[in-house]
Tab-separated table of C-alpha atoms and ligand atoms in Angstrom:
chain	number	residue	atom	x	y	z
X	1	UNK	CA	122.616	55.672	118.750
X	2	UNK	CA	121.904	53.869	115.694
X	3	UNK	CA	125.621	54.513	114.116
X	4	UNK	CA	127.603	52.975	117.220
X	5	UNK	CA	125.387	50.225	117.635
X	6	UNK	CA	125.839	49.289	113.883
X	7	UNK	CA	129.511	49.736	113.613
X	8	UNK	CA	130.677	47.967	117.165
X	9	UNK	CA	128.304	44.756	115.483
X	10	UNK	CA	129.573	45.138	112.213
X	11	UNK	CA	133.182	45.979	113.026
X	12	UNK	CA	134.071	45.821	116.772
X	13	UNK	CA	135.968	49.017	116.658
X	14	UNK	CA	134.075	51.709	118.718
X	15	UNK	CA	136.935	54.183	117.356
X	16	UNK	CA	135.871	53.322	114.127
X	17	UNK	CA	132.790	54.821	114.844
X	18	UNK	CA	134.599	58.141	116.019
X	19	UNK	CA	135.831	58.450	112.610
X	20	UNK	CA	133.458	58.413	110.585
X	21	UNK	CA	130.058	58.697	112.472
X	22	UNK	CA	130.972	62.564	114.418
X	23	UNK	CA	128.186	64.713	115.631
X	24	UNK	CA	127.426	67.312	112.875
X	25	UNK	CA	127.580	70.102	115.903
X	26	UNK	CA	130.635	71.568	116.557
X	27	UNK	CA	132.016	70.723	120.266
X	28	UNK	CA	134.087	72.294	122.280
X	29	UNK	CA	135.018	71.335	125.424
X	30	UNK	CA	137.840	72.047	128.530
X	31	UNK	CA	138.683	73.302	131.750
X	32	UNK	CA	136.757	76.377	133.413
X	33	UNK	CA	140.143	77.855	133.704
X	34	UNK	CA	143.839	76.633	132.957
X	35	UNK	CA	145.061	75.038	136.268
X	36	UNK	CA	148.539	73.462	135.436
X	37	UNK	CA	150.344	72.753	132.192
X	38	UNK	CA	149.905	68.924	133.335
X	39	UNK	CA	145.855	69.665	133.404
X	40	UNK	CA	145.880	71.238	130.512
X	41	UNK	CA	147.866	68.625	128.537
X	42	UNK	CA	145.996	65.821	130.298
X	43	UNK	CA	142.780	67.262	128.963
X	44	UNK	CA	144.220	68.001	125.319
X	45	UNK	CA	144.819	64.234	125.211
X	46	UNK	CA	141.922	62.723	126.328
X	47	UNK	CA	140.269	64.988	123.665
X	48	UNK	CA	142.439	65.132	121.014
X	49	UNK	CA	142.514	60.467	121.415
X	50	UNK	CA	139.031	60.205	122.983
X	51	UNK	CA	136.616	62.832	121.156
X	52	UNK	CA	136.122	63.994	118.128
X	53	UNK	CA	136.181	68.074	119.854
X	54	UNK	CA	138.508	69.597	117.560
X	55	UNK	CA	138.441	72.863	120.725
X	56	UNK	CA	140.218	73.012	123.510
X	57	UNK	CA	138.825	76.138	126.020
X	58	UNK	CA	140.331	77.401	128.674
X	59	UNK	CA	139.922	80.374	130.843
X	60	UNK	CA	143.126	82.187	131.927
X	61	UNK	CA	142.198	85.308	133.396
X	62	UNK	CA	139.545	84.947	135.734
X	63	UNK	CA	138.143	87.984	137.530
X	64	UNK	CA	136.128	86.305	139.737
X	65	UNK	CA	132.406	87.928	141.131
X	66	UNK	CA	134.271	88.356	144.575
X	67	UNK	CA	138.112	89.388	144.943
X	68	UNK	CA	140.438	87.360	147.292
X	69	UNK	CA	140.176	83.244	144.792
X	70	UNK	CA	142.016	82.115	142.755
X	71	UNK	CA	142.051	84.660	139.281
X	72	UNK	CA	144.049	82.565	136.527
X	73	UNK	CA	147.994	82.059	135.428
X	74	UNK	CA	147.620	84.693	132.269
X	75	UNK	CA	150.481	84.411	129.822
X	76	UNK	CA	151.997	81.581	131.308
X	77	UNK	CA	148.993	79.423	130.878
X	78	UNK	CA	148.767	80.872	126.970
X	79	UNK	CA	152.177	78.997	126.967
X	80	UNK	CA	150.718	75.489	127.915
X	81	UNK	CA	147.679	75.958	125.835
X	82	UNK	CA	150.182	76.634	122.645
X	83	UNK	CA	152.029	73.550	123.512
X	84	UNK	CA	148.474	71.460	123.894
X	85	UNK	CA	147.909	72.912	120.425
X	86	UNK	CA	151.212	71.453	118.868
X	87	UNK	CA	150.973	68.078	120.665
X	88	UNK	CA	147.591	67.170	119.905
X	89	UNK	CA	146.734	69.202	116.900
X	90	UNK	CA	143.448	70.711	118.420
X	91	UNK	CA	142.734	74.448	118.254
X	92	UNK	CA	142.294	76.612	121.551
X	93	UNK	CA	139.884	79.122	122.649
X	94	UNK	CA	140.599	81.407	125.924
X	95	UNK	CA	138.324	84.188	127.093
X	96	UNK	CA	139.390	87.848	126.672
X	97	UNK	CA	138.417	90.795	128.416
X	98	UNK	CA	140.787	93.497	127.354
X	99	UNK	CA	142.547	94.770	124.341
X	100	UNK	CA	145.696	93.200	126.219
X	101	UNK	CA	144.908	90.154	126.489
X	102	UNK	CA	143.663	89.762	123.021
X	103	UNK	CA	147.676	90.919	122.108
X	104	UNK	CA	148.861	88.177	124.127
X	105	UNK	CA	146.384	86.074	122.392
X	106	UNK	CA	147.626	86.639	118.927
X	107	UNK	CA	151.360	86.304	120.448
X	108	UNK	CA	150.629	82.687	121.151
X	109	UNK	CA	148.714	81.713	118.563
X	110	UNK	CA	145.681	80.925	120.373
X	111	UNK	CA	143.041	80.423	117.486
X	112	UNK	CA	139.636	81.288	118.831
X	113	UNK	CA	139.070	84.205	121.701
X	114	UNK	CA	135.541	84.603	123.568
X	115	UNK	CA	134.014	87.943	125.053
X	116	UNK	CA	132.441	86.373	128.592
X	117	UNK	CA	129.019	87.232	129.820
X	118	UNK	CA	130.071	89.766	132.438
X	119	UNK	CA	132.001	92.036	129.339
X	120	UNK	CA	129.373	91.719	126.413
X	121	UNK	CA	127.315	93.376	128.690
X	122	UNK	CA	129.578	96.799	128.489
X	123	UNK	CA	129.528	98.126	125.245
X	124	UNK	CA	132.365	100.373	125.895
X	125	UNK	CA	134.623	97.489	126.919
X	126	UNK	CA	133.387	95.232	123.667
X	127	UNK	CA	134.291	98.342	121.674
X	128	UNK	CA	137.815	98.658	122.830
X	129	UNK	CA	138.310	94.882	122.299
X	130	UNK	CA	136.173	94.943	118.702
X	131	UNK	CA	139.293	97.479	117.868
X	132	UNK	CA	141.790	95.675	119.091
X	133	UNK	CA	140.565	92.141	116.704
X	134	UNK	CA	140.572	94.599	114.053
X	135	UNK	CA	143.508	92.920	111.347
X	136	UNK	CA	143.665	89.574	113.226
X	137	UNK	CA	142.110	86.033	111.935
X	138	UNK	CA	141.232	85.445	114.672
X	139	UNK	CA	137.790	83.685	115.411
X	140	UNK	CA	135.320	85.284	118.040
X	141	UNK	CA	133.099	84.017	120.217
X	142	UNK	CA	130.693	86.555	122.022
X	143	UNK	CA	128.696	85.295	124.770
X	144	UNK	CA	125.215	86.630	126.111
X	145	UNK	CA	125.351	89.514	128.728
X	146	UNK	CA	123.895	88.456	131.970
X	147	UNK	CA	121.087	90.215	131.402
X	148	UNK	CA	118.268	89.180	129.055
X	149	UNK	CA	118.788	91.866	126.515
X	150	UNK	CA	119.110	90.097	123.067
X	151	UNK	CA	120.036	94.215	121.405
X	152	UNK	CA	122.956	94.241	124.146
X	153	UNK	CA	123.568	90.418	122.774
X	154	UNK	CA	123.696	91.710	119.044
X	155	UNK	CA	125.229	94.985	119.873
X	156	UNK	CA	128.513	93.277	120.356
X	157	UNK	CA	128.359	90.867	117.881
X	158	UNK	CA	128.332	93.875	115.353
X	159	UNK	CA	130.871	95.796	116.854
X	160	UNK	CA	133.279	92.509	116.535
X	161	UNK	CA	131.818	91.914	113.163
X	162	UNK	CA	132.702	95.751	112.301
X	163	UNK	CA	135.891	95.149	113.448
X	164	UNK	CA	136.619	92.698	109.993
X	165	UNK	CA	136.185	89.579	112.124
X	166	UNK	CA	134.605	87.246	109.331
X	167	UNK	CA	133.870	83.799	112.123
X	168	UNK	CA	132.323	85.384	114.964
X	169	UNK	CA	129.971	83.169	117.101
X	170	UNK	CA	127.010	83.678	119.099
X	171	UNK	CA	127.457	81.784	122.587
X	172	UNK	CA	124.509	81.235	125.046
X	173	UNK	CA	124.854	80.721	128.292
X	174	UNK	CA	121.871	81.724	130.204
X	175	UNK	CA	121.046	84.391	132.082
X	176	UNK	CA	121.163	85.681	135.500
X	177	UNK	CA	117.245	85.998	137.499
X	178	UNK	CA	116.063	86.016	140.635
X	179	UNK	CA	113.781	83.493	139.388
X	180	UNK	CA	114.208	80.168	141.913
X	181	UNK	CA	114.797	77.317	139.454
X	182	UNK	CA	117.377	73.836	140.126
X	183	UNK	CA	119.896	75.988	137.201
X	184	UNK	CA	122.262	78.081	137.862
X	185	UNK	CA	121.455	80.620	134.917
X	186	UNK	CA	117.940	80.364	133.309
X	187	UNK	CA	118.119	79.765	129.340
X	188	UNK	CA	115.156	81.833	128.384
X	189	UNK	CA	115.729	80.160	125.207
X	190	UNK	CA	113.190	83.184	123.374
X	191	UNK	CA	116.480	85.175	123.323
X	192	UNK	CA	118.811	83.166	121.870
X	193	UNK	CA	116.139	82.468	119.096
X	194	UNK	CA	115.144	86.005	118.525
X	195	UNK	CA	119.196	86.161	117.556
X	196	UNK	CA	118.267	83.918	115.495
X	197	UNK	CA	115.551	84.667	113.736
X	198	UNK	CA	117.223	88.110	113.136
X	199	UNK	CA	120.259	86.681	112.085
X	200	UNK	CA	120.120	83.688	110.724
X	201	UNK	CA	123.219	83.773	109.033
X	202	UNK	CA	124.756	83.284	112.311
X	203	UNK	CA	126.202	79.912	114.268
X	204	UNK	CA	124.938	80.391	117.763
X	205	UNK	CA	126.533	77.748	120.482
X	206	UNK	CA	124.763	76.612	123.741
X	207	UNK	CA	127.042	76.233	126.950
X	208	UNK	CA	124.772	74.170	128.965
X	209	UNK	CA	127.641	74.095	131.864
X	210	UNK	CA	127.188	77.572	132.789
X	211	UNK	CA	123.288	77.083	132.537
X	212	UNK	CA	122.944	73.799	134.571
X	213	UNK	CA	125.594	74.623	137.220
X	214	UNK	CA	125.493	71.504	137.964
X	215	UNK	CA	127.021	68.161	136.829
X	216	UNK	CA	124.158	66.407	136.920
X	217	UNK	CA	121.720	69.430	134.648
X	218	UNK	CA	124.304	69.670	132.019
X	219	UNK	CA	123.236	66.645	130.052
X	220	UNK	CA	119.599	67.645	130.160
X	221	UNK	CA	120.665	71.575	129.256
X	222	UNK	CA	122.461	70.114	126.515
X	223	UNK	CA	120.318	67.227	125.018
X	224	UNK	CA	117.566	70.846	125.076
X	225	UNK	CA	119.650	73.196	123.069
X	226	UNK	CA	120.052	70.524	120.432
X	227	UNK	CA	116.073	70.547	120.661
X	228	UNK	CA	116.539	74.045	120.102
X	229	UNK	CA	118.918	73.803	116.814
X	230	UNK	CA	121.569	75.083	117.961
X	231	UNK	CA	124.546	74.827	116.183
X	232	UNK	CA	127.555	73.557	118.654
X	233	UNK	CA	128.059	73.239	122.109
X	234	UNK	CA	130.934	74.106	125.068
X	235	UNK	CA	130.862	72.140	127.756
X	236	UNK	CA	133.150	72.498	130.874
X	237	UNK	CA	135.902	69.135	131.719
X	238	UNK	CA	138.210	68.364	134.271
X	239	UNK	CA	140.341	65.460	135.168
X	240	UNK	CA	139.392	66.081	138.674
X	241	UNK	CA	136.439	68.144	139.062
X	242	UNK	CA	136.183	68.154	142.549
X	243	UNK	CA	139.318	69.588	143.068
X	244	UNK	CA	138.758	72.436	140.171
X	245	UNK	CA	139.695	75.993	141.285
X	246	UNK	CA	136.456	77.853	139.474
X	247	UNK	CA	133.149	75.932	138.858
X	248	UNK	CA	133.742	72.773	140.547
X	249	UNK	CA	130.498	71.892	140.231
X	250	UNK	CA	129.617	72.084	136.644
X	251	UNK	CA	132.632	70.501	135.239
X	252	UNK	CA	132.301	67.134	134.066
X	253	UNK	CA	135.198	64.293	134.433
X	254	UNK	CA	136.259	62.593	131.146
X	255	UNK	CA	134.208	59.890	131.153
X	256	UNK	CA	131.112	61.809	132.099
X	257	UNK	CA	131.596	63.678	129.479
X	258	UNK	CA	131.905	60.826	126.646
X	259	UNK	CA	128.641	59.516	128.284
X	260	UNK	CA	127.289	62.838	127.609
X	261	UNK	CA	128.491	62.932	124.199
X	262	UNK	CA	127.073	59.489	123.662
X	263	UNK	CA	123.789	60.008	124.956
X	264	UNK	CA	123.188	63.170	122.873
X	265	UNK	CA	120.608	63.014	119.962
X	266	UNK	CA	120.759	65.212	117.050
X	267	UNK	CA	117.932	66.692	115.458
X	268	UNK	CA	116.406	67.259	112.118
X	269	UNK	CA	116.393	70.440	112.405
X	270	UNK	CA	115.557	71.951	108.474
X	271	UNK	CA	114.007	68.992	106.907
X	272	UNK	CA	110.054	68.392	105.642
X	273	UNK	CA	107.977	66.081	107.557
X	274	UNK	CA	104.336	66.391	106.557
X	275	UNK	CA	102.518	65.155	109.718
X	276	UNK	CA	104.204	68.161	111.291
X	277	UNK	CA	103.425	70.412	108.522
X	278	UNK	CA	99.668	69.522	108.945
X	279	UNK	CA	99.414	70.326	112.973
X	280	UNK	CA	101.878	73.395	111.811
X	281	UNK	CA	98.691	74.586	110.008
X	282	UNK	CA	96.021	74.157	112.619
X	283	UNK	CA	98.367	76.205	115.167
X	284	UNK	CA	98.211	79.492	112.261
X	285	UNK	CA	94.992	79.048	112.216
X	286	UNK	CA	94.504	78.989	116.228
X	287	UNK	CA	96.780	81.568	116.224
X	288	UNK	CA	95.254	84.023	114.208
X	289	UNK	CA	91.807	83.170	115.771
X	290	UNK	CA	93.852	84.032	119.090
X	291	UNK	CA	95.282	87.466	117.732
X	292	UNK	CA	91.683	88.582	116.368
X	293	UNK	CA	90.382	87.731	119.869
X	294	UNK	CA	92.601	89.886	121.369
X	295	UNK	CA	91.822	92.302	118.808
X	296	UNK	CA	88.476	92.596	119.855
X	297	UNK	CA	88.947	92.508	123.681
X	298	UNK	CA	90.902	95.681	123.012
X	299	UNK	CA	88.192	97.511	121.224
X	300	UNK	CA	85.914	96.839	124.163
X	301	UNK	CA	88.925	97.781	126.492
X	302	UNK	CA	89.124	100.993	124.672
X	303	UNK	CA	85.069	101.647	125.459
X	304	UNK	CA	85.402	100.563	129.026
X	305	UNK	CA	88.328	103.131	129.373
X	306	UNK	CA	86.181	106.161	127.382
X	307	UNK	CA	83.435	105.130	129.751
X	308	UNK	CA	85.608	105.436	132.740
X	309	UNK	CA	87.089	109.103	131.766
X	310	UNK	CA	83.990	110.085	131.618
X	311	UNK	CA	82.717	108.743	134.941
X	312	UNK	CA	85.547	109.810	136.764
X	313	UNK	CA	86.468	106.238	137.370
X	314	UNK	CA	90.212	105.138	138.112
X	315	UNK	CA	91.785	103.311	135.235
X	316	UNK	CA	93.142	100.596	138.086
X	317	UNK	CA	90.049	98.804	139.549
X	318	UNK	CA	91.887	96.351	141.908
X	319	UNK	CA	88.797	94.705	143.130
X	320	UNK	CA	88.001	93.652	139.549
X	321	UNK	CA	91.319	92.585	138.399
X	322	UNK	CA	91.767	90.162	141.442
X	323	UNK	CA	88.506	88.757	140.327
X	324	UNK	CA	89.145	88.313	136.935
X	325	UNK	CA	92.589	86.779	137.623
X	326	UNK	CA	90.952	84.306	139.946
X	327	UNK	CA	88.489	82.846	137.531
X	328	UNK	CA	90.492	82.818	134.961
X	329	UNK	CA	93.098	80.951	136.409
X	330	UNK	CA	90.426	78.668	137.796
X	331	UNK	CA	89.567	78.195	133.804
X	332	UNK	CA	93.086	77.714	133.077
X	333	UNK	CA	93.178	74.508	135.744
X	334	UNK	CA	89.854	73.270	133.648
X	335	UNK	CA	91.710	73.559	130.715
X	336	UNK	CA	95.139	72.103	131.861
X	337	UNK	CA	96.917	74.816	131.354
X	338	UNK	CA	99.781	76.159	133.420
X	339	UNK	CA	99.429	78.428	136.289
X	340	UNK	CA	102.952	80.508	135.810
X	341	UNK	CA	102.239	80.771	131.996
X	342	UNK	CA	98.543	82.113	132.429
X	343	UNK	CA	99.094	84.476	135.215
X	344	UNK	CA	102.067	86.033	132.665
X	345	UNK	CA	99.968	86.063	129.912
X	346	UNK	CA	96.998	87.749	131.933
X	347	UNK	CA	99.081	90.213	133.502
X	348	UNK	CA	100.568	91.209	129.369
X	349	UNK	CA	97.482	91.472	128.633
X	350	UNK	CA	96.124	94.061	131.507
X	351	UNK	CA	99.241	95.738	131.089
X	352	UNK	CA	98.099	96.779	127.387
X	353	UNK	CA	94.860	97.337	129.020
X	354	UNK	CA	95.583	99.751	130.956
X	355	UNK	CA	98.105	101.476	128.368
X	356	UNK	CA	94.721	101.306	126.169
X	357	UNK	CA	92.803	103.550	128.607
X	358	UNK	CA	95.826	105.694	130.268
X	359	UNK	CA	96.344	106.963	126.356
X	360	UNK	CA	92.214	107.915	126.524
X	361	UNK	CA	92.874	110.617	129.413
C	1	PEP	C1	133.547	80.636	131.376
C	1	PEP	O1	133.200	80.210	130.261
C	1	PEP	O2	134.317	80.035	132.134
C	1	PEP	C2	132.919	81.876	131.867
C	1	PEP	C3	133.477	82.643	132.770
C	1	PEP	O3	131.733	82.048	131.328
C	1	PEP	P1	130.634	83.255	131.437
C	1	PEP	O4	131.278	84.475	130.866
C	1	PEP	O5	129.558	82.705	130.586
C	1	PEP	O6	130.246	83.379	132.892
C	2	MN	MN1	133.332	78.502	134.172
């Protein structure tokens, strides 16, 4: 990056370059869960001297998918969080799943609480903790649900918002598929930026941990949702990852994770560049050339599907569709394009077909 290289030449001091050349996105980094107070204060340090993460995280109740492993220290590690937070001056975010535990939250002065994937998902649950916030400062961060549902996302970001909670953040973290892909949760990043396009008011953060699974994914995960503007990221450390009690094999060890931070590249992601500007305009213009296409396949859709009713012909002609599929795939190869996206795309598109002709009966 342009700013260390210029201030190791022109100074020597690398942690010169941590004070005054930080990322503009907010970081947060930390354990999966809280392990030990010596973990946790090992990890404060190497932040709070190393990094210029101002967030400590730090899961202490941890319902895991199955019973019977390990499922957190609760208050106690609250206690060693509180005493990270007075040491090294950083602020702390735990995850919260009940109205309890957001109690015990305020009673240690943790400064930053997340709903988890698995509770956003239950509106009833995100309720009773949206009433519980209500009258506290603190801040909120509400992950996606597993399931790609950007209302069920929202949902709970209003109910906490309703609540009086004035800093509440949007945090992806992929979702679950039966998809077979090298990550652990896929991104579908078209949710997190319909969230944003419907509210762009709000700071959504990527946790590429929890999408990569993997050590080795989370730099690429991350380096994308910078690609993606998004506005901070949480990333999972550990002083010995190996030997972590939840997500061993996501969590990155300290120096790992400066590399990552090193190797990141920010993004313009407002400002005017006119070469882009210029190929913007050719892609309205292809796209509106694509959506009066469609337009007029649908018209002819409609006829075919009057003719049909009247014939006495099934909506469903499998014969044809398999042909039609065929060559146009075999178009798509001509044309470069990919196989996965096409075959979607077709199958949208005979979808509304055959909505087009079930509504003629
Ligand atoms: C976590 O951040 O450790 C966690 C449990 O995340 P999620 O709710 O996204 O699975
Ligand atoms: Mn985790």
């Amino acid at each position: 990056m342009f700013c260390r290289v210029f201030f190791k030449k022109h100074y020597g001091k690398i942690d010169f370059f941590s004070y005054l050349c930080t990322m503009k996105i907010t970081l947060i980094a930390g354990p999966c869960s809280a392990e030990s107070e010596e973990q946790i204060l090992k990890t404060a340090e190497f932040l709070a001297t190393k990094t210029s993460v101002k967030t400590l995280r730090a899961g202490v109740w941890k319902l895991r998918t199955r019973p019977g492993g390990f499922e957190g220290h609760g208050e106690k590690a609250l206690r060693w969080l509180q005493s990270a937070k007075e040491k090294f001056g950083l602020s702390v975010a735990v995850e919260v799943t009940t109205p309890e535990h957001v109690e015990l939250c305020s009673k240690y002065n943790i400064d930053t609480v997340w709903i988890g994937a698995r509770t956003t998902g239950n509106p009833f649950l995100v309720q009773k903790i949206a009433d519980s916030l209500a009258g506290s400062d603190l801040s909120v961060m509400v992950k996606n649900p597993l399931n790609p549902d950007w209302a069920l996302w929202l949902g709970a970001i209003e109910r906490v918002e309703e609540a009086g909670i004035t800093n509440v953040i949007a945090v992806h973290r992929g979702f679950g598929t039966t998809q077979h892909s090298e990550l652990r949760n896929s991104p579908m990043w078209e949710i997190p930026i319909e969230i944003k396009r419907r509210r762009p008011d709000l700071q959504i953060y990527c946790d590429p941990s929890h999408i990569a699974g993997r050590a080795d994914l989370v730099f690429p995960v991350a380096q994308r949702a910078l690609d993606m503007a998004m506005d901070g990221l949480m990333i999972e450390i550990h002083p010995d990852p190996k030997h972590a009690l939840t997500d061993a094999f996501q969590q990155l060890d300290f120096s790992e994770f400066e590399k990552l931070v090193s190797q990141l590249v920010e993004k313009d992601t407002h400002g005017k560049h006119n070469e882009l500007e210029q190929m913007r305009a050719i892609i309205d213009d292809l796209d509106e050339e694509l959506i009066a296409t469609l337009a007029k396949r649908m018209k002819i859709v409609e006829k075919i599907g009057e003719y049909k009713h009247e014939h006495k012909v099934s909506t469903l002609q499998m014969e044809r569709w398999k042909k039609l599929l065929e060559n146009r795939l075999n178009l798509g190869r001509k044309y470069n394009l990919n196989e996965e996206f096409l075959t979607a795309l077709l199958n949208v598109i005979h979808a509304e077909s055959l909505r087009i002709q079930g509504d003629k009966r």
